[in-house]
């Protein structure tokens, strides 16, 4: 219509964005490419009609579409859109265009969620790109903050790279330094320390139990020094125990990991903000079954912990499974005495246990990260 002289019907940025949004809200095969084609038409049309110039939303809609796509090339299509956006911004071809954190965060997240082996290096490259853009062009909405750094840390954590835990802790070091120097935008939070603890839990590096313990101590210092965004809660303590359970080095290192786990568990019992969870017991029972420790030490801890687990009402199917894995059959029968005579031990489940043992088994979900929720 506009080409036939009806200038009052000329589409503007909003018109084009509505079409782009319509395509990106649907995950019909090929809709991402259709949205890209509309954006290309939009850019071409805006050369003669400035009111139709693309803005950040034009690109963000397509990037967001690809973050939810299961197509193999979706991460790379999303990155090509970001690069296109950056090129237009740096060349100043589109006056309406501004750069913000959303596109970078979404792109890091898609590499993270796919657990790509190069997710960490890709996230680092995007972080460097942000730093360069801020230094050379000072976009008002592009800010490197704790949220962005946590996304980079998570990309490393999900990558499975051998050096992931070390890279994550380097970012944690930088957050602490910047915050101590007065940069509140880079104040570490609970998630920052959880990511570092999770990195050491999954690591195969030597000394991982001690490194995880060190991260927890740093977390405690941050909270003690007044950082209200850091809460060393039960999940953080439990991650140290999980790191100890996957030590697979020398016998001496495994014994040291066992000692650390006992120390952390005892601290949890004395704490008013980090009482043990079902997950704590799950990971400790797992530790007893994996580490090369004496039978007496193993059995002593299993008796002690299962008694506490029952008293706290935190026994569930997973704790039973891990206990069955760690305990010799005679000890398992001894610990399950109240139900052993009523049900074959291999078939015992949470529903067969005394109500006092399981009364709080699901009440802890609100303090666990979403991936550990039972719902």
CSV table of C-alpha atoms in Angstrom, one decimal:
chain,number,residue,atom,x,y,z
A,1,UNK,CA,0.0,0.0,0.0
A,2,UNK,CA,2.8,2.4,0.9
A,3,UNK,CA,4.5,1.8,-2.4
A,4,UNK,CA,1.3,2.8,-4.2
A,5,UNK,CA,1.3,6.2,-2.7
A,6,UNK,CA,-0.5,5.6,0.6
A,7,UNK,CA,2.3,6.9,2.9
A,8,UNK,CA,-0.1,7.0,5.8
A,9,UNK,CA,-0.1,3.1,5.6
A,10,UNK,CA,3.7,2.8,5.6
A,11,UNK,CA,4.8,0.2,8.1
A,12,UNK,CA,7.0,1.3,11.0
A,13,UNK,CA,9.3,-0.5,13.4
A,14,UNK,CA,6.3,-1.6,15.5
A,15,UNK,CA,4.7,-3.2,12.4
A,16,UNK,CA,7.7,-5.2,11.5
A,17,UNK,CA,8.3,-6.3,15.1
A,18,UNK,CA,4.8,-7.5,15.3
A,19,UNK,CA,5.4,-9.8,12.3
A,20,UNK,CA,8.7,-11.0,13.7
A,21,UNK,CA,7.1,-11.7,17.1
A,22,UNK,CA,4.3,-13.7,15.4
A,23,UNK,CA,6.9,-16.0,13.8
A,24,UNK,CA,9.1,-16.3,16.9
A,25,UNK,CA,6.3,-17.2,19.2
A,26,UNK,CA,5.6,-20.3,17.2
A,27,UNK,CA,8.2,-23.1,17.0
A,28,UNK,CA,6.9,-24.4,13.6
A,29,UNK,CA,9.9,-25.6,11.6
A,30,UNK,CA,11.5,-22.7,9.7
A,31,UNK,CA,9.9,-19.9,11.6
A,32,UNK,CA,13.2,-18.6,12.8
A,33,UNK,CA,14.4,-18.2,9.3
A,34,UNK,CA,11.1,-16.6,8.3
A,35,UNK,CA,11.6,-14.1,11.1
A,36,UNK,CA,15.1,-13.4,9.9
A,37,UNK,CA,13.8,-12.8,6.4
A,38,UNK,CA,11.3,-10.2,7.8
A,39,UNK,CA,14.1,-8.5,9.7
A,40,UNK,CA,16.2,-8.3,6.5
A,41,UNK,CA,13.2,-6.7,4.7
A,42,UNK,CA,12.9,-4.3,7.6
A,43,UNK,CA,16.5,-3.2,7.3
A,44,UNK,CA,16.2,-2.7,3.6
A,45,UNK,CA,12.9,-0.9,3.9
A,46,UNK,CA,14.3,1.4,6.6
A,47,UNK,CA,16.9,2.9,4.2
A,48,UNK,CA,14.1,5.0,2.6
A,49,UNK,CA,11.7,4.9,5.6
A,50,UNK,CA,13.7,5.8,8.8
A,51,UNK,CA,10.7,5.2,11.1
A,52,UNK,CA,11.0,1.5,10.2
A,53,UNK,CA,14.5,1.0,11.5
A,54,UNK,CA,15.1,-2.1,13.6
A,55,UNK,CA,15.6,-1.8,17.3
A,56,UNK,CA,17.0,-4.1,20.0
A,57,UNK,CA,13.6,-5.9,20.2
A,58,UNK,CA,13.8,-6.8,16.6
A,59,UNK,CA,16.9,-8.9,17.2
A,60,UNK,CA,16.1,-10.0,20.8
A,61,UNK,CA,12.8,-11.7,19.6
A,62,UNK,CA,14.7,-13.9,17.2
A,63,UNK,CA,17.5,-14.7,19.6
A,64,UNK,CA,15.0,-15.6,22.2
A,65,UNK,CA,13.2,-17.9,19.7
A,66,UNK,CA,16.5,-19.8,19.0
A,67,UNK,CA,17.2,-20.2,22.8
A,68,UNK,CA,14.0,-22.2,23.0
A,69,UNK,CA,14.6,-24.2,19.8
A,70,UNK,CA,15.8,-27.8,19.7
A,71,UNK,CA,17.3,-27.4,16.3
A,72,UNK,CA,21.0,-28.4,16.2
A,73,UNK,CA,22.1,-25.1,14.6
A,74,UNK,CA,20.0,-22.9,16.9
A,75,UNK,CA,22.9,-21.7,19.1
A,76,UNK,CA,24.8,-20.7,16.0
A,77,UNK,CA,21.8,-19.0,14.4
A,78,UNK,CA,21.3,-17.0,17.6
A,79,UNK,CA,25.0,-16.0,17.6
A,80,UNK,CA,24.8,-14.9,14.0
A,81,UNK,CA,21.8,-12.6,15.0
A,82,UNK,CA,23.8,-11.1,17.8
A,83,UNK,CA,26.8,-10.4,15.5
A,84,UNK,CA,24.5,-8.9,12.9
A,85,UNK,CA,23.1,-6.6,15.7
A,86,UNK,CA,26.5,-5.6,16.9
A,87,UNK,CA,27.7,-4.8,13.3
A,88,UNK,CA,24.7,-2.5,12.8
A,89,UNK,CA,25.3,-0.9,16.1
A,90,UNK,CA,29.0,-0.3,15.7
A,91,UNK,CA,28.5,1.0,12.1
A,92,UNK,CA,25.8,3.3,13.4
A,93,UNK,CA,23.5,2.3,10.5
A,94,UNK,CA,20.5,2.1,12.8
A,95,UNK,CA,20.0,5.0,15.2
A,96,UNK,CA,17.3,3.2,17.2
A,97,UNK,CA,19.5,0.3,18.0
A,98,UNK,CA,21.1,-0.1,21.4
A,99,UNK,CA,22.9,-3.1,23.0
A,100,UNK,CA,21.8,-4.6,26.2
A,101,UNK,CA,22.6,-7.6,28.4
A,102,UNK,CA,19.7,-9.7,27.3
A,103,UNK,CA,21.1,-11.0,24.0
A,104,UNK,CA,24.5,-11.8,25.5
A,105,UNK,CA,22.9,-13.5,28.5
A,106,UNK,CA,20.5,-15.5,26.3
A,107,UNK,CA,23.3,-16.7,24.1
A,108,UNK,CA,25.5,-17.8,26.9
A,109,UNK,CA,22.4,-19.6,28.4
A,110,UNK,CA,21.7,-21.5,25.2
A,111,UNK,CA,25.3,-22.8,25.1
A,112,UNK,CA,25.1,-23.7,28.7
A,113,UNK,CA,21.7,-25.5,28.5
A,114,UNK,CA,23.0,-27.6,25.5
A,115,UNK,CA,26.0,-28.6,27.7
A,116,UNK,CA,28.3,-28.1,24.7
A,117,UNK,CA,31.9,-29.0,25.4
A,118,UNK,CA,33.1,-25.6,24.3
A,119,UNK,CA,30.4,-23.7,26.2
A,120,UNK,CA,33.0,-22.2,28.6
A,121,UNK,CA,35.3,-20.8,25.9
A,122,UNK,CA,32.3,-19.5,23.9
A,123,UNK,CA,31.0,-17.7,27.1
A,124,UNK,CA,34.4,-16.2,27.7
A,125,UNK,CA,34.5,-14.9,24.1
A,126,UNK,CA,31.1,-13.3,24.5
A,127,UNK,CA,32.3,-11.7,27.8
A,128,UNK,CA,35.4,-10.3,26.0
A,129,UNK,CA,33.1,-9.0,23.3
A,130,UNK,CA,31.0,-7.2,25.9
A,131,UNK,CA,34.1,-5.7,27.5
A,132,UNK,CA,35.4,-4.4,24.1
A,133,UNK,CA,32.0,-2.9,23.2
A,134,UNK,CA,31.8,-1.1,26.6
A,135,UNK,CA,35.3,0.2,26.2
A,136,UNK,CA,35.0,1.5,22.6
A,137,UNK,CA,31.3,2.4,22.3
A,138,UNK,CA,29.9,2.8,25.9
A,139,UNK,CA,26.4,1.4,25.2
A,140,UNK,CA,24.2,2.6,28.1
A,141,UNK,CA,22.4,-0.7,28.6
A,142,UNK,CA,25.3,-3.0,28.4
A,143,UNK,CA,26.7,-3.7,31.8
A,144,UNK,CA,29.0,-6.5,33.1
A,145,UNK,CA,27.5,-7.5,36.4
A,146,UNK,CA,27.3,-10.4,38.7
A,147,UNK,CA,24.4,-11.9,36.7
A,148,UNK,CA,26.5,-12.0,33.6
A,149,UNK,CA,29.6,-13.5,35.4
A,150,UNK,CA,27.4,-16.2,37.0
A,151,UNK,CA,26.1,-17.1,33.5
A,152,UNK,CA,29.7,-17.5,32.3
A,153,UNK,CA,30.6,-19.6,35.4
A,154,UNK,CA,27.6,-21.8,34.7
A,155,UNK,CA,28.6,-22.3,31.1
A,156,UNK,CA,32.0,-23.6,32.4
A,157,UNK,CA,30.2,-25.8,34.9
A,158,UNK,CA,28.0,-27.5,32.3
A,159,UNK,CA,30.8,-27.9,29.7
A,160,UNK,CA,32.4,-30.9,31.4
A,161,UNK,CA,35.8,-29.4,30.6
A,162,UNK,CA,38.7,-30.6,32.7
A,163,UNK,CA,39.7,-27.0,33.7
A,164,UNK,CA,36.1,-25.9,34.4
A,165,UNK,CA,36.4,-25.7,38.2
A,166,UNK,CA,39.6,-23.7,38.0
A,167,UNK,CA,38.1,-21.3,35.5
A,168,UNK,CA,34.9,-20.8,37.6
A,169,UNK,CA,37.0,-20.1,40.7
A,170,UNK,CA,39.0,-17.5,38.8
A,171,UNK,CA,35.8,-15.7,38.0
A,172,UNK,CA,34.9,-15.9,41.7
A,173,UNK,CA,38.3,-14.4,42.6
A,174,UNK,CA,37.6,-11.5,40.3
A,175,UNK,CA,34.1,-10.9,41.7
A,176,UNK,CA,35.5,-10.7,45.2
A,177,UNK,CA,38.4,-8.4,44.2
A,178,UNK,CA,36.1,-6.0,42.3
A,179,UNK,CA,33.5,-5.9,45.1
A,180,UNK,CA,36.2,-5.3,47.7
A,181,UNK,CA,37.5,-2.4,45.5
A,182,UNK,CA,34.0,-0.8,45.6
A,183,UNK,CA,32.3,-2.2,42.5
A,184,UNK,CA,28.8,-3.2,43.7
A,185,UNK,CA,27.8,-4.3,40.3
A,186,UNK,CA,30.2,-7.2,40.7
A,187,UNK,CA,29.2,-8.2,44.2
A,188,UNK,CA,29.3,-12.0,44.5
A,189,UNK,CA,26.1,-13.7,45.6
A,190,UNK,CA,25.0,-17.1,46.8
A,191,UNK,CA,24.7,-18.4,43.3
A,192,UNK,CA,28.3,-17.4,42.6
A,193,UNK,CA,29.6,-19.6,45.4
A,194,UNK,CA,27.2,-22.4,44.6
A,195,UNK,CA,28.6,-22.5,41.0
A,196,UNK,CA,32.1,-22.7,42.3
A,197,UNK,CA,31.2,-25.5,44.8
A,198,UNK,CA,29.4,-27.3,42.0
A,199,UNK,CA,32.4,-27.0,39.8
A,200,UNK,CA,34.6,-28.7,42.3
A,201,UNK,CA,31.9,-31.4,42.9
A,202,UNK,CA,32.1,-32.3,39.2
A,203,UNK,CA,35.9,-31.9,38.9
A,204,UNK,CA,38.4,-34.6,38.7
A,205,UNK,CA,41.3,-32.4,39.7
A,206,UNK,CA,43.6,-33.3,42.6
A,207,UNK,CA,42.7,-31.7,45.9
A,208,UNK,CA,39.1,-31.0,45.0
A,209,UNK,CA,37.7,-31.7,48.5
A,210,UNK,CA,40.1,-29.1,50.0
A,211,UNK,CA,39.3,-26.6,47.2
A,212,UNK,CA,35.5,-27.0,47.8
A,213,UNK,CA,36.1,-26.5,51.6
A,214,UNK,CA,38.1,-23.4,50.8
A,215,UNK,CA,35.2,-22.0,48.7
A,216,UNK,CA,32.8,-22.6,51.5
A,217,UNK,CA,35.1,-20.8,54.0
A,218,UNK,CA,35.2,-17.8,51.6
A,219,UNK,CA,31.5,-17.8,51.3
A,220,UNK,CA,31.2,-17.8,55.1
A,221,UNK,CA,33.6,-14.8,55.3
A,222,UNK,CA,31.6,-12.9,52.8
A,223,UNK,CA,28.4,-13.3,54.8
A,224,UNK,CA,30.2,-12.5,58.1
A,225,UNK,CA,31.7,-9.3,56.5
A,226,UNK,CA,28.2,-8.0,55.7
A,227,UNK,CA,27.5,-9.2,52.1
A,228,UNK,CA,23.7,-9.8,52.5
A,229,UNK,CA,23.5,-11.4,49.1
A,230,UNK,CA,25.5,-14.4,50.3
A,231,UNK,CA,23.9,-17.1,52.4
A,232,UNK,CA,25.9,-20.2,53.3
A,233,UNK,CA,22.9,-22.5,53.6
A,234,UNK,CA,22.5,-26.2,53.8
A,235,UNK,CA,22.8,-26.8,50.0
A,236,UNK,CA,26.2,-25.1,49.9
A,237,UNK,CA,27.5,-27.2,52.8
A,238,UNK,CA,26.1,-30.3,51.2
A,239,UNK,CA,28.0,-29.5,47.9
A,240,UNK,CA,31.2,-29.8,49.9
A,241,UNK,CA,30.2,-33.3,51.0
A,242,UNK,CA,29.3,-34.1,47.4
A,243,UNK,CA,32.7,-32.9,46.3
A,244,UNK,CA,34.3,-35.2,48.9
A,245,UNK,CA,32.3,-38.2,47.7
A,246,UNK,CA,33.8,-38.0,44.2
A,247,UNK,CA,37.4,-37.8,45.2
A,248,UNK,CA,39.2,-40.5,43.2
A,249,UNK,CA,42.8,-40.1,43.8
A,250,UNK,CA,45.2,-41.6,46.4
A,251,UNK,CA,44.0,-43.4,49.5
A,252,UNK,CA,45.3,-40.6,51.6
A,253,UNK,CA,43.4,-38.0,49.7
A,254,UNK,CA,40.2,-40.1,50.0
A,255,UNK,CA,40.7,-40.4,53.8
A,256,UNK,CA,41.2,-36.6,53.9
A,257,UNK,CA,38.0,-36.1,52.0
A,258,UNK,CA,36.2,-38.4,54.5
A,259,UNK,CA,37.5,-36.3,57.4
A,260,UNK,CA,36.4,-33.1,55.7
A,261,UNK,CA,32.9,-34.5,55.1
A,262,UNK,CA,32.5,-35.5,58.8
A,263,UNK,CA,33.7,-32.0,59.8
A,264,UNK,CA,31.2,-30.3,57.5
A,265,UNK,CA,28.3,-32.5,58.6
A,266,UNK,CA,29.1,-31.8,62.3
A,267,UNK,CA,29.1,-28.0,61.5
A,268,UNK,CA,25.7,-28.4,60.0
A,269,UNK,CA,24.3,-30.1,63.1
A,270,UNK,CA,25.5,-27.1,65.1
A,271,UNK,CA,24.3,-24.5,62.7
A,272,UNK,CA,21.0,-22.5,62.9
A,273,UNK,CA,20.9,-21.7,59.2
A,274,UNK,CA,22.3,-24.9,57.5
A,275,UNK,CA,20.7,-27.9,59.0
A,276,UNK,CA,21.1,-31.1,57.0
A,277,UNK,CA,18.8,-31.9,54.2
A,278,UNK,CA,17.8,-35.3,52.7
A,279,UNK,CA,20.3,-34.4,50.0
A,280,UNK,CA,23.0,-34.1,52.6
A,281,UNK,CA,22.4,-37.7,53.8
A,282,UNK,CA,22.1,-38.9,50.2
A,283,UNK,CA,25.6,-37.5,49.4
A,284,UNK,CA,27.2,-38.7,52.6
A,285,UNK,CA,25.9,-42.2,52.2
A,286,UNK,CA,27.2,-42.1,48.7
A,287,UNK,CA,30.6,-41.0,50.1
A,288,UNK,CA,30.7,-44.0,52.5
A,289,UNK,CA,30.1,-46.3,49.6
A,290,UNK,CA,32.7,-44.8,47.2
A,291,UNK,CA,35.7,-43.8,49.3
A,292,UNK,CA,38.5,-46.2,50.4
A,293,UNK,CA,38.0,-46.0,54.1
A,294,UNK,CA,38.1,-48.7,56.8
A,295,UNK,CA,35.0,-50.8,57.4
A,296,UNK,CA,34.8,-49.6,61.0
A,297,UNK,CA,34.9,-45.9,60.0
A,298,UNK,CA,32.3,-46.5,57.3
A,299,UNK,CA,29.9,-48.5,59.5
A,300,UNK,CA,30.3,-46.0,62.4
A,301,UNK,CA,29.3,-43.1,60.2
A,302,UNK,CA,26.4,-44.9,58.6
A,303,UNK,CA,24.9,-45.8,62.0
A,304,UNK,CA,25.3,-42.3,63.2
A,305,UNK,CA,24.0,-40.6,60.2
A,306,UNK,CA,21.0,-42.9,59.6
A,307,UNK,CA,20.0,-42.4,63.2
A,308,UNK,CA,20.1,-38.6,62.8
A,309,UNK,CA,18.3,-38.8,59.4
A,310,UNK,CA,15.5,-40.8,61.0
A,311,UNK,CA,15.3,-38.4,64.0
A,312,UNK,CA,15.0,-35.4,61.6
A,313,UNK,CA,12.4,-37.2,59.5
A,314,UNK,CA,14.4,-36.9,56.3
A,315,UNK,CA,14.4,-40.4,55.0
A,316,UNK,CA,13.2,-40.8,51.4
A,317,UNK,CA,13.6,-43.3,48.6
A,318,UNK,CA,16.9,-41.8,47.5
A,319,UNK,CA,18.5,-41.9,50.9
A,320,UNK,CA,17.4,-45.6,51.2
A,321,UNK,CA,19.0,-46.3,47.8
A,322,UNK,CA,22.3,-44.7,48.7
A,323,UNK,CA,22.3,-46.4,52.1
A,324,UNK,CA,21.7,-49.8,50.5
A,325,UNK,CA,24.6,-49.0,48.1
A,326,UNK,CA,27.0,-48.1,51.0
A,327,UNK,CA,26.1,-50.5,53.8
A,328,UNK,CA,26.9,-54.2,53.9
A,329,UNK,CA,23.7,-56.3,53.9
A,330,UNK,CA,23.9,-57.2,57.6
A,331,UNK,CA,24.3,-53.5,58.6
A,332,UNK,CA,21.4,-52.5,56.3
A,333,UNK,CA,19.2,-55.1,57.9
A,334,UNK,CA,20.2,-53.8,61.3
A,335,UNK,CA,19.4,-50.2,60.5
A,336,UNK,CA,16.1,-51.1,58.9
A,337,UNK,CA,15.1,-53.2,61.9
A,338,UNK,CA,11.6,-51.8,62.4
A,339,UNK,CA,10.6,-52.7,58.9
A,340,UNK,CA,13.0,-55.5,58.0
A,341,UNK,CA,10.7,-58.3,59.3
A,342,UNK,CA,7.7,-56.9,57.4
A,343,UNK,CA,9.2,-56.4,54.0
A,344,UNK,CA,12.0,-58.0,52.0
A,345,UNK,CA,14.9,-55.5,52.3
A,346,UNK,CA,15.4,-55.0,48.6
A,347,UNK,CA,11.8,-53.9,48.3
A,348,UNK,CA,11.7,-51.5,51.2
A,349,UNK,CA,10.6,-48.0,50.1
A,350,UNK,CA,9.8,-44.7,51.8
A,351,UNK,CA,6.1,-45.6,52.0
A,352,UNK,CA,7.0,-48.7,54.1
A,353,UNK,CA,8.8,-46.6,56.8
A,354,UNK,CA,7.6,-45.2,60.1
A,355,UNK,CA,6.0,-41.8,59.6
A,356,UNK,CA,8.4,-40.2,62.0
A,357,UNK,CA,11.3,-41.2,59.7
A,358,UNK,CA,9.8,-39.5,56.6
A,359,UNK,CA,7.8,-36.6,58.1
A,360,UNK,CA,10.1,-33.8,56.7
A,361,UNK,CA,11.4,-35.5,53.6
A,362,UNK,CA,9.7,-33.2,51.2
A,363,UNK,CA,9.5,-30.0,53.3
A,364,UNK,CA,12.9,-28.8,52.2
A,365,UNK,CA,12.2,-28.2,48.5
A,366,UNK,CA,11.9,-24.5,48.9
A,367,UNK,CA,15.6,-24.1,49.7
A,368,UNK,CA,16.9,-26.3,47.0
A,369,UNK,CA,17.8,-25.1,43.4
A,370,UNK,CA,15.1,-26.0,40.9
A,371,UNK,CA,17.0,-29.0,39.4
A,372,UNK,CA,16.9,-30.7,42.8
A,373,UNK,CA,13.2,-30.1,43.4
A,374,UNK,CA,11.2,-33.3,43.6
A,375,UNK,CA,8.2,-31.7,41.8
